[in-house]
Amino acid sequence: MKKTILILYFLLLGSISWAQDFDKNLASARTAYSAGKLEDARFAMEQMLRDLDIAIGNEIMKMLPTKLGALEYIVKNDNVTGGSGSITGLFVHREYGASPKSGNIEVMNNSPMISSLSAMLSSPIMGGMMRDENQKQIKVQGYKSLLTKNVNSDTGKTGYELQVPMNNTLLTLRMDDTNEGEITSLANSIPLAKIAQIAQ
């Protein structure tokens, strides 16, 4: 009981701290803008958007499975970053298991990679030019996706990477020592539409 109360306390403290940072950056942006200090206003807005990306990333983290098949997630390796104003926006990373069987899920938005992957999946000409015997297009929950097979030259075991572009968001699922049926089944257990909606 004490442990539960302590956890709730720290969660509440974290959300209060985040709200204070957000409000502080918003006030700084308004003050700088009113004073005509546009560069300072932009910096405060970028900080505010970065904090917002992190809050959204934390919500996405709650939607990710705590198990990937039989693999438990590694709590200490969960990572959420926000990058508004840079090349990418939010980035979420969760790891599962340990070698020789391990996996991870990554979610990122606003990456240039999403556009090129989406173009390749939607254009038969580009898809045909980039033909690789270890890659194939599949649909996961209605999303066109790219499945890539990787064989580890040291162990001879097969792993897969599944990339699912959803509007401006890319979810990547990687797993070692697996098969196509398992990784597809695991991808179908992830709430892709909800993740895409919140990551917008």
Coordinates of C-alpha atoms in Angstrom, one line a residue:
M1 CA 0.0 0.0 0.0
K2 CA 2.8 2.4 0.9
K3 CA 4.6 1.6 -2.3
T4 CA 1.4 2.4 -4.4
I5 CA 1.0 5.7 -2.6
L6 CA 4.6 6.6 -3.1
I7 CA 4.4 5.8 -6.9
L8 CA 1.2 7.9 -7.2
Y9 CA 2.9 10.8 -5.3
F10 CA 5.9 10.8 -7.7
L11 CA 3.6 10.6 -10.8
L12 CA 1.6 13.6 -9.5
L13 CA 4.8 15.4 -8.7
G14 CA 6.1 14.8 -12.2
S15 CA 2.9 16.1 -13.9
I16 CA 2.9 19.2 -11.6
S17 CA 6.5 19.8 -12.5
W18 CA 5.8 19.4 -16.2
A19 CA 2.8 21.8 -16.0
Q20 CA 4.9 24.4 -14.2
D21 CA 7.7 24.2 -16.9
F22 CA 5.1 24.4 -19.7
D23 CA 3.4 27.5 -18.0
K24 CA 6.8 29.1 -17.4
N25 CA 7.9 28.6 -21.0
L26 CA 4.5 30.0 -22.2
A27 CA 4.9 33.1 -20.0
S28 CA 8.5 33.6 -21.2
A29 CA 7.4 33.4 -24.8
R30 CA 4.6 35.9 -24.3
T31 CA 6.9 38.3 -22.4
A32 CA 9.6 38.1 -25.1
Y33 CA 7.1 38.5 -27.9
S34 CA 5.6 41.6 -26.3
A35 CA 9.1 43.1 -25.9
G36 CA 9.9 42.4 -29.5
K37 CA 12.5 39.8 -28.7
L38 CA 11.4 37.4 -31.3
E39 CA 14.4 35.0 -31.0
D40 CA 13.8 34.6 -27.3
A41 CA 10.1 34.1 -27.9
R42 CA 10.9 31.4 -30.5
F43 CA 13.3 29.6 -28.1
A44 CA 10.7 29.6 -25.3
M45 CA 8.1 28.2 -27.7
E46 CA 10.5 25.5 -28.9
Q47 CA 11.1 24.5 -25.2
M48 CA 7.3 24.4 -24.7
L49 CA 6.8 22.2 -27.8
R50 CA 9.6 19.9 -26.7
D51 CA 7.9 19.5 -23.3
L52 CA 4.7 18.8 -25.1
D53 CA 6.3 16.2 -27.3
I54 CA 7.7 14.5 -24.1
A55 CA 4.2 14.5 -22.5
I56 CA 2.7 12.9 -25.7
G57 CA 5.6 10.4 -25.8
N58 CA 4.8 9.4 -22.2
E59 CA 1.1 8.8 -23.2
I60 CA 2.3 6.6 -26.1
M61 CA 4.6 4.7 -23.8
K62 CA 1.5 3.8 -21.7
M63 CA 0.0 2.2 -24.9
L64 CA 2.9 0.1 -25.7
P65 CA 2.8 -3.6 -24.5
T66 CA 4.8 -4.5 -21.4
K67 CA 5.5 -7.9 -23.0
L68 CA 6.6 -8.7 -26.6
G69 CA 5.5 -12.3 -26.9
A70 CA 7.3 -13.9 -24.0
L71 CA 9.8 -11.0 -23.6
E72 CA 9.4 -8.6 -20.7
Y73 CA 10.1 -5.0 -21.2
I74 CA 13.2 -3.4 -19.6
V75 CA 11.8 -0.6 -17.5
K76 CA 15.1 1.3 -17.0
N77 CA 15.7 1.5 -20.8
D78 CA 12.4 3.2 -21.6
N79 CA 13.2 6.5 -23.4
V80 CA 11.1 9.5 -24.4
T81 CA 12.5 12.6 -26.0
G82 CA 11.0 15.6 -27.7
G83 CA 12.7 17.4 -30.5
S84 CA 10.4 20.2 -31.7
G85 CA 12.3 22.7 -33.7
S86 CA 14.8 20.0 -34.9
I87 CA 14.7 17.4 -37.6
T88 CA 12.3 15.1 -35.7
G89 CA 9.6 15.6 -33.1
L90 CA 8.9 13.1 -30.4
F91 CA 10.8 9.8 -30.1
V92 CA 9.7 6.8 -28.0
H93 CA 11.9 3.7 -27.4
R94 CA 11.1 0.6 -25.5
E95 CA 13.3 -2.6 -25.2
Y96 CA 12.3 -6.2 -24.5
G97 CA 14.3 -9.2 -23.4
A98 CA 18.0 -9.8 -23.8
S99 CA 20.3 -11.4 -26.2
P100 CA 19.9 -13.9 -28.0
K101 CA 16.2 -13.1 -28.1
S102 CA 15.4 -9.4 -27.8
G103 CA 13.3 -6.8 -29.4
N104 CA 12.3 -3.1 -29.4
I105 CA 9.6 -0.7 -30.4
E106 CA 10.3 2.8 -31.5
V107 CA 7.8 5.6 -32.4
M108 CA 8.9 8.8 -34.0
N109 CA 7.2 11.6 -35.8
N110 CA 8.2 14.3 -38.3
S111 CA 11.2 12.4 -39.6
P112 CA 12.2 12.8 -43.3
M113 CA 12.5 9.0 -43.4
I114 CA 8.7 8.7 -43.0
S115 CA 8.1 10.5 -46.3
S116 CA 10.5 8.4 -48.3
L117 CA 9.2 5.2 -46.8
S118 CA 5.6 6.2 -47.5
A119 CA 6.5 7.1 -51.1
M120 CA 8.1 3.8 -51.6
L121 CA 5.1 1.9 -50.2
S122 CA 2.6 3.8 -52.2
S123 CA 4.4 4.1 -55.6
P124 CA 4.7 0.8 -57.6
I125 CA 7.5 2.4 -59.6
M126 CA 9.6 3.3 -56.5
G127 CA 8.8 0.1 -54.8
G128 CA 9.9 -1.9 -57.9
M129 CA 13.2 0.1 -58.2
M130 CA 14.1 -0.7 -54.5
R131 CA 13.4 -4.4 -54.7
D132 CA 15.2 -6.5 -52.2
E133 CA 14.7 -10.2 -51.7
N134 CA 14.7 -9.6 -47.9
Q135 CA 12.0 -7.0 -48.0
K136 CA 8.3 -7.2 -48.6
Q137 CA 5.3 -5.0 -48.3
I138 CA 2.5 -6.1 -45.9
K139 CA -0.6 -4.6 -44.4
V140 CA -0.8 -4.3 -40.6
Q141 CA -4.2 -3.0 -39.3
G142 CA -4.8 -1.4 -42.7
Y143 CA -1.4 0.4 -42.8
K144 CA 1.0 -0.4 -45.7
S145 CA 4.2 -1.5 -44.0
L146 CA 7.7 -2.7 -44.9
L147 CA 8.9 -6.0 -43.4
T148 CA 12.7 -6.6 -43.6
K149 CA 14.3 -9.9 -42.9
N150 CA 17.8 -9.9 -41.3
V151 CA 19.9 -13.0 -40.8
N152 CA 22.6 -12.7 -38.1
S153 CA 25.9 -14.0 -39.8
D154 CA 27.3 -15.0 -36.4
T155 CA 24.4 -17.0 -35.0
G156 CA 22.5 -17.8 -38.2
K157 CA 19.3 -16.7 -36.5
T158 CA 16.7 -14.7 -38.3
G159 CA 15.3 -11.4 -37.1
Y160 CA 12.8 -9.0 -38.6
E161 CA 12.2 -5.3 -38.7
L162 CA 8.7 -4.0 -39.4
Q163 CA 8.2 -0.3 -40.3
V164 CA 4.7 1.1 -40.2
P165 CA 4.3 4.7 -41.4
M166 CA 1.1 6.3 -40.2
N167 CA 0.6 9.8 -41.5
N168 CA 3.6 11.8 -40.0
T169 CA 4.4 9.0 -37.5
L170 CA 6.6 5.9 -37.9
L171 CA 6.4 2.9 -35.7
T172 CA 9.3 0.4 -36.0
L173 CA 9.2 -3.0 -34.4
R174 CA 12.4 -5.1 -34.3
M175 CA 12.8 -8.6 -33.0
D176 CA 15.7 -11.1 -33.0
D177 CA 15.3 -14.8 -33.4
T178 CA 11.7 -14.7 -34.7
N179 CA 9.7 -15.5 -37.7
E180 CA 7.3 -13.5 -40.0
G181 CA 4.2 -14.9 -38.4
E182 CA 5.3 -13.9 -34.8
I183 CA 6.3 -10.4 -35.6
T184 CA 3.2 -9.7 -37.6
S185 CA 1.0 -11.1 -34.8
L186 CA 2.9 -8.9 -32.3
A187 CA 2.4 -5.8 -34.5
N188 CA -1.3 -6.5 -34.7
S189 CA -1.5 -6.4 -30.9
I190 CA -0.2 -2.7 -30.8
P191 CA -2.9 0.0 -30.9
L192 CA -1.5 1.6 -34.0
A193 CA -4.5 3.9 -34.7
K194 CA -4.5 5.3 -31.2
I195 CA -0.8 5.9 -31.3
A196 CA -1.1 7.7 -34.7
Q197 CA -3.9 9.8 -33.4
I198 CA -2.1 11.0 -30.2
A199 CA 1.2 11.5 -32.0
Q200 CA -0.2 13.9 -34.7

